[in-house]
Short mmCIF file of C-alpha atoms and ligand atoms in Angstrom, two decimals:
data_model
loop_
_atom_site.label_atom_id
_atom_site.label_comp_id
_atom_site.label_asym_id
_atom_site.label_seq_id
_atom_site.Cartn_x
_atom_site.Cartn_y
_atom_site.Cartn_z
CA MET C 434 -105.37 55.76 -109.89
CA SER C 435 -106.45 53.73 -112.62
CA SER C 436 -104.26 50.83 -114.27
CA PRO C 437 -103.16 52.27 -117.22
CA THR C 438 -103.42 50.46 -120.44
CA VAL C 439 -100.63 47.80 -121.57
CA ASN C 440 -99.82 46.58 -124.85
CA LYS C 441 -97.09 44.21 -124.97
CA ILE C 442 -94.78 43.99 -128.15
CA PRO C 443 -91.88 40.78 -128.37
CA ALA C 444 -88.76 42.01 -129.94
CA HIS C 445 -86.09 40.14 -131.99
CA VAL C 446 -83.26 39.10 -129.63
CA PRO C 447 -80.27 38.11 -131.73
CA PRO C 448 -77.05 36.39 -129.87
CA LEU C 449 -74.85 39.19 -128.38
CA ASP C 450 -71.97 38.20 -130.64
CA GLU C 451 -74.18 38.91 -133.50
CA VAL C 452 -74.96 42.38 -132.11
CA VAL C 453 -71.12 42.90 -131.38
CA LYS C 454 -70.28 42.26 -134.87
CA VAL C 455 -72.92 44.53 -136.66
CA LEU C 456 -71.88 47.39 -133.81
CA ASN C 457 -68.47 47.15 -134.20
CA ASP C 458 -68.21 47.14 -137.87
CA GLY C 459 -70.76 49.97 -137.56
CA LEU C 460 -69.78 52.13 -135.16
CA LYS C 461 -66.31 52.42 -137.28
CA LYS C 462 -67.71 54.83 -139.36
CA ASN C 463 -68.37 57.04 -137.07
CA PHE C 464 -65.76 57.02 -134.08
CA THR C 465 -61.86 56.55 -134.55
CA ASN C 466 -61.66 54.48 -131.69
CA ILE C 467 -64.12 51.61 -130.98
CA SER C 468 -63.98 48.82 -129.27
CA VAL C 469 -67.78 46.38 -128.43
CA SER C 470 -67.42 42.90 -126.96
CA VAL C 471 -69.34 41.17 -124.65
CA VAL C 472 -68.14 41.53 -120.68
CA ASP C 473 -69.49 40.88 -117.35
CA CYS C 474 -71.43 43.34 -115.97
CA PRO C 475 -69.51 45.87 -113.75
CA ASP C 476 -71.09 46.06 -110.26
CA LEU C 477 -73.14 49.06 -110.55
CA THR C 478 -74.20 49.89 -107.05
CA GLN C 479 -70.24 51.18 -107.21
CA LYS C 480 -69.00 54.50 -108.08
CA PRO C 481 -69.47 55.84 -110.73
CA PHE C 482 -72.65 54.57 -111.53
CA THR C 483 -74.67 54.42 -108.20
CA LEU C 484 -77.31 52.31 -108.87
CA ALA C 485 -79.75 50.51 -106.84
CA ALA C 486 -79.11 46.98 -108.28
CA PRO C 487 -75.44 45.61 -109.72
CA GLY C 488 -76.35 44.48 -113.02
CA LEU C 489 -78.55 44.93 -115.57
CA CYS C 490 -79.67 41.22 -116.74
CA GLY C 491 -82.39 38.79 -116.05
CA ASN C 492 -85.76 39.13 -117.90
CA ALA C 493 -84.61 42.53 -119.67
CA ARG C 494 -87.68 44.68 -121.44
CA LEU C 495 -88.70 47.62 -121.61
CA ALA C 496 -91.35 50.07 -120.82
CA ASP C 497 -92.27 53.47 -122.58
CA VAL C 498 -95.30 54.74 -120.67
CA GLY C 499 -97.13 58.20 -121.41
CA GLY C 500 -95.16 60.14 -124.15
CA PRO C 501 -94.76 63.73 -125.52
CA GLY C 502 -98.61 63.66 -126.30
CA PHE C 503 -99.41 64.22 -122.43
CA LEU C 504 -96.83 67.37 -122.83
CA LEU C 505 -97.70 69.12 -125.73
CA PRO C 506 -99.34 71.50 -126.57
CA LEU C 507 -100.50 71.87 -123.32
CA PRO C 508 -99.49 69.50 -120.32
CA GLN C 509 -101.65 66.78 -118.51
CA LYS C 510 -101.07 67.00 -114.64
CA ASP C 511 -103.46 64.08 -113.88
CA LYS C 512 -100.80 61.86 -115.86
CA LYS C 513 -98.98 60.37 -113.06
CA PHE C 514 -97.93 56.46 -112.66
CA THR C 515 -96.31 55.13 -109.79
CA TYR C 516 -93.12 52.56 -109.91
CA ARG C 517 -95.45 49.88 -108.72
CA GLN C 518 -97.60 50.35 -111.73
CA ILE C 519 -94.84 50.32 -114.30
CA ALA C 520 -92.96 47.45 -112.52
CA GLU C 521 -96.50 44.96 -112.75
CA SER C 522 -97.30 46.44 -115.85
CA VAL C 523 -94.53 44.57 -117.32
CA GLY C 524 -94.78 41.43 -115.01
CA LEU C 525 -91.61 42.01 -112.55
CA PRO C 526 -93.20 43.39 -109.32
CA GLY C 527 -89.25 43.23 -108.42
CA ALA C 528 -88.02 45.17 -111.00
CA PHE C 529 -84.90 46.64 -110.85
CA MET C 530 -85.44 50.43 -113.14
CA ILE C 531 -83.64 52.92 -114.79
CA GLY C 532 -84.23 55.36 -117.55
CA ALA C 533 -85.44 58.65 -118.24
CA GLY C 534 -89.12 60.68 -117.52
CA ALA C 535 -90.37 63.53 -116.03
CA GLY C 536 -90.42 64.09 -112.15
CA PRO C 537 -93.61 63.90 -110.52
CA CYS C 538 -94.67 67.79 -110.98
CA HIS C 539 -97.48 67.28 -108.10
CA ILE C 540 -94.83 66.14 -105.40
CA VAL C 541 -91.85 68.38 -106.87
CA GLY C 542 -94.19 71.74 -107.38
CA VAL C 543 -92.91 72.39 -110.76
CA ASN C 544 -91.80 70.71 -114.74
CA SER C 545 -88.71 68.17 -114.30
CA GLU C 546 -86.82 65.81 -115.59
CA LEU C 547 -86.37 62.43 -114.06
CA MET C 548 -83.80 60.27 -113.91
CA LYS C 549 -84.69 56.50 -112.50
CA ASN C 550 -83.11 54.55 -110.43
CA VAL C 551 -84.69 51.76 -108.25
CA LYS C 552 -84.81 48.29 -107.34
CA MET C 553 -88.60 47.72 -105.94
CA ASP C 554 -89.16 44.78 -103.01
CA GLY C 555 -91.75 42.61 -105.63
CA LYS C 556 -94.13 43.82 -102.55
CA GLY C 557 -95.71 47.13 -103.92
CA GLY C 558 -92.80 48.59 -102.26
CA VAL C 559 -89.01 49.81 -102.97
CA THR C 560 -85.41 48.11 -101.97
CA LYS C 561 -83.57 51.05 -102.62
CA ILE C 562 -84.30 53.77 -104.59
CA ASN C 563 -81.21 56.83 -105.45
CA SER C 564 -83.61 58.36 -108.58
CA HIS C 565 -82.82 62.28 -108.86
CA ILE C 566 -84.55 64.72 -110.56
CA ALA C 567 -83.28 67.96 -112.61
CA LYS C 568 -84.96 71.22 -112.66
CA VAL C 569 -84.51 75.17 -113.57
CA ASN C 570 -83.61 77.01 -110.30
CA PRO C 571 -86.22 80.14 -111.17
CA LYS C 572 -84.10 81.93 -109.39
CA ASP C 573 -80.88 82.07 -111.46
CA GLY C 574 -82.20 80.06 -114.44
CA GLY C 575 -79.43 77.44 -113.32
CA CYS C 576 -79.72 73.40 -113.01
CA VAL C 577 -81.03 72.25 -109.49
CA LEU C 578 -79.80 68.25 -109.66
CA GLU C 579 -81.68 66.34 -106.53
CA THR C 580 -82.68 62.92 -105.22
CA ILE C 581 -86.49 62.25 -104.66
CA ASP C 582 -87.29 59.20 -103.19
CA LYS C 583 -91.01 59.47 -103.71
CA PRO C 584 -91.51 56.37 -106.34
CA GLU C 585 -93.83 58.25 -109.06
CA PHE C 586 -93.66 60.05 -112.10
CA SER C 587 -96.09 62.06 -114.44
CA LEU C 588 -96.64 62.26 -117.89
CA MET C 589 -93.58 59.62 -120.00
CA GLY C 590 -90.92 57.64 -119.46
CA ASN C 591 -88.53 55.07 -120.73
CA PHE C 592 -87.45 52.53 -118.62
CA LEU C 593 -85.06 49.92 -119.14
CA CYS C 594 -87.12 47.19 -116.54
CA SER C 595 -84.64 43.39 -115.31
CA ASP C 596 -83.96 41.61 -112.51
CA GLY C 597 -81.09 43.75 -111.75
CA GLN C 598 -78.68 40.87 -111.96
CA PRO C 599 -75.23 40.61 -112.96
CA GLY C 600 -74.59 38.89 -116.37
CA LYS C 601 -73.51 39.22 -119.71
CA VAL C 602 -73.73 42.52 -121.48
CA ILE C 603 -72.30 44.11 -124.21
CA GLU C 604 -69.69 47.08 -123.63
CA VAL C 605 -69.24 49.85 -125.97
CA LYS C 606 -65.89 52.21 -125.74
CA ALA C 607 -65.93 54.82 -127.71
CA SER C 608 -63.81 58.27 -128.39
CA ASN C 609 -63.03 61.25 -130.95
CA ARG C 610 -66.59 61.25 -132.85
CA THR C 611 -65.98 62.03 -136.98
CA GLY C 612 -69.59 61.49 -137.87
CA GLU C 613 -72.51 63.55 -137.70
CA GLU C 614 -74.68 60.79 -135.58
CA ASN C 615 -74.35 61.31 -131.69
CA PHE C 616 -73.09 58.18 -130.23
CA MET C 617 -76.83 57.01 -129.40
CA SER C 618 -77.92 57.75 -132.80
CA SER C 619 -75.42 56.06 -134.35
CA MET C 620 -76.21 52.93 -131.92
CA ARG C 621 -79.63 52.65 -133.33
CA ILE C 622 -79.32 53.22 -137.24
CA TYR C 623 -76.59 49.61 -136.70
CA ILE C 624 -79.19 48.48 -134.84
CA PHE C 625 -81.85 49.17 -137.38
CA SER C 626 -79.82 47.51 -139.82
CA GLN C 627 -80.80 44.74 -138.89
CA ASN C 628 -84.11 44.59 -140.02
CA CYS C 629 -85.98 43.77 -136.97
CA LEU C 630 -87.59 45.00 -133.55
CA PHE C 631 -84.58 45.91 -131.73
CA PRO C 632 -84.84 47.01 -127.64
CA MET C 633 -81.71 47.91 -126.24
CA GLY C 634 -81.48 49.09 -122.24
CA SER C 635 -78.58 50.82 -121.16
CA LEU C 636 -76.26 52.66 -118.83
CA LEU C 637 -73.19 54.75 -120.16
CA LEU C 638 -70.90 56.47 -119.07
CA LEU C 639 -69.44 59.95 -120.17
CA LEU C 640 -65.94 59.74 -119.54
CA TYR C 641 -64.59 63.02 -121.08
CA THR C 642 -66.66 65.59 -122.80
CA ASN C 643 -69.09 68.05 -122.56
CA ILE C 644 -72.28 67.82 -123.49
CA TYR C 645 -75.65 69.79 -124.78
CA TYR C 646 -78.34 68.78 -122.21
CA LEU C 647 -81.70 70.08 -121.90
CA LEU C 648 -84.06 70.88 -118.87
CA GLN C 649 -87.44 71.50 -119.45
CA PRO C 650 -89.01 74.87 -117.15
CA ASP C 651 -91.63 74.80 -115.42
CA PHE C 652 -94.96 73.76 -117.48
CA SER C 653 -95.72 76.93 -120.31
CA ASP C 654 -99.23 77.91 -119.70
CA LYS C 655 -99.77 79.22 -123.83
CA PRO C 656 -99.87 75.74 -125.80
CA LEU C 657 -96.35 74.98 -127.24
CA ASP C 658 -97.95 74.34 -130.58
CA SER C 659 -94.47 74.54 -132.84
CA GLN C 660 -90.79 73.35 -132.45
CA GLU C 661 -89.86 76.66 -132.53
CA LYS C 662 -92.09 77.61 -129.32
CA VAL C 663 -90.82 74.54 -127.70
CA ASN C 664 -87.19 75.03 -128.34
CA ASN C 665 -87.70 78.70 -127.32
CA TRP C 666 -89.49 76.87 -124.19
CA LEU C 667 -86.43 74.55 -123.37
CA LYS C 668 -83.87 75.42 -122.28
CA PHE C 669 -80.30 74.42 -123.23
CA TYR C 670 -76.37 73.85 -120.92
CA GLU C 671 -73.84 72.42 -121.13
CA MET C 672 -72.74 69.61 -119.06
CA ASP C 673 -69.35 68.25 -117.67
CA ALA C 674 -67.99 64.50 -116.98
CA ILE C 675 -68.27 62.53 -115.52
CA LEU C 676 -72.01 61.85 -116.44
CA VAL C 677 -74.09 58.66 -115.71
CA CYS C 678 -76.82 58.34 -118.44
CA VAL C 679 -79.65 56.45 -117.85
CA GLY C 680 -82.03 55.42 -120.68
CA GLU C 681 -83.05 53.10 -123.65
CA LEU C 682 -82.85 52.78 -127.67
CA VAL C 683 -84.84 50.95 -130.07
CA SER C 684 -84.29 50.35 -133.61
CA HIS C 685 -87.32 51.58 -134.87
CA ASP C 686 -91.49 52.43 -133.90
CA PRO C 687 -93.56 49.87 -135.37
CA GLY C 688 -96.56 52.04 -135.13
CA TYR C 689 -97.26 52.74 -130.86
CA ASP C 690 -96.13 56.16 -130.86
CA LEU C 691 -92.77 54.63 -129.13
CA ARG C 692 -89.61 56.51 -127.87
CA VAL C 693 -86.46 55.68 -130.00
CA GLU C 694 -84.08 57.16 -127.69
CA HIS C 695 -84.28 58.51 -124.59
CA PHE C 696 -81.03 59.27 -122.14
CA HIS C 697 -80.75 61.23 -119.07
CA CYS C 698 -77.92 62.16 -116.92
CA PHE C 699 -77.03 62.97 -113.50
CA SER C 700 -73.35 63.22 -111.78
CA ASP C 701 -71.93 63.87 -108.04
CA HIS C 702 -71.13 67.06 -109.28
CA GLY C 703 -75.31 68.85 -109.34
CA GLN C 704 -75.60 68.35 -112.93
CA GLY C 705 -78.26 66.18 -114.76
CA GLY C 706 -81.19 66.41 -117.30
CA HIS C 707 -81.89 65.45 -121.02
CA TYR C 708 -78.97 64.41 -122.93
CA HIS C 709 -79.18 66.46 -126.50
CA PHE C 710 -75.57 66.43 -128.11
CA ASP C 711 -71.82 65.80 -127.33
CA VAL C 712 -69.93 69.45 -127.56
CA THR C 713 -66.27 68.45 -128.20
CA PRO C 714 -66.57 65.56 -130.62
CA LYS C 715 -62.76 65.14 -130.69
CA ASP C 716 -62.23 64.59 -127.20
CA VAL C 717 -65.41 62.59 -126.15
CA GLU C 718 -64.93 59.33 -125.10
CA TYR C 719 -68.38 57.21 -124.30
CA ARG C 720 -68.47 53.72 -122.33
CA GLY C 721 -71.80 51.86 -122.36
CA TYR C 722 -73.24 48.87 -120.88
CA PHE C 723 -76.08 47.43 -122.83
CA VAL C 724 -78.52 44.66 -122.47
CA LEU C 725 -80.74 43.79 -125.16
CA ALA C 726 -84.39 43.30 -124.14
CA GLU C 727 -86.76 40.89 -125.07
CA SER C 728 -89.96 42.92 -125.37
CA ILE C 729 -91.44 46.46 -124.60
CA TYR C 730 -94.58 47.29 -122.94
CA ARG C 731 -96.41 49.84 -124.23
CA ILE C 732 -97.99 51.82 -121.47
CA ASP C 733 -100.92 54.73 -121.46
CA GLN C 734 -100.18 55.24 -125.07
CA PRO C 735 -101.56 58.63 -125.85
CA VAL C 736 -104.42 58.74 -127.96
CA GLN C 737 -103.18 62.06 -129.70
CA THR C 738 -99.21 61.98 -129.97
CA THR C 739 -97.00 64.88 -131.56
CA GLN C 740 -93.90 64.86 -132.97
CA LEU C 741 -92.73 67.90 -131.07
CA GLY C 742 -90.35 67.85 -128.40
CA ARG C 743 -88.50 64.79 -129.19
ZN1 LIG A 1315 -86.24 63.53 -121.52
#
């Protein structure tokens, strides 16, 4: 595998207290109950999180790899990446990495959603891996959630990479959504109001709600060249709490074809996939832990991009 191109985009890291104030003031417009504070990161190796490292902290940075331009209108199945490549590309060979991507189609055999969750050992191998993939069951159209221990993926990925250490994180608790925007989008709107490039890596729990999530079925052999065709191809489901979501938010795209919001979920009840929206806003209850990233590494940016399927 040849080395992918890497562009490092520096970001602005404001003091945590400033971010807490902005989010507290902003999210009140979207949720009846909101509480934002700086806390010690809970031990994320424990249930319900089951992550590969105890915390989100230490040299936090985002990796935005490939993108929808490799999937649409037709998939470029030769676009495959190893976890090692990403860890080394962001300068953290021993990285803890969590986030949303496409499963390794050359290993799974079909297209799938990836929930990446790994701690690398610094020598090209992994210390701990608890990644999941979700795919469509061809027999009944249902969701199949599986763990996967092959440290590879295809097409795209949006990952928080850090040392995986305990430390201070921003905790956001939100319930009873009254605004139009979902939790992730409203977070992004208020961090965007800061007028600076502002990336955050996140772990999010959906404690009490049903959400819509989507799965990409196996690759289409016909070009998906309109949003209507993409929507007809995607499969939408309702999923039950408790869900563990891993992903990232970026205030805006300064011209690198960045994915500004991307979360995938897994659970211990067989459901998982790409977070789309919550279904029951009155009952919704989110708890998120966020860390501010110092930079974004744009890895293998597609030459041809698309706004479809985002
Ligand atoms: Zn996704």
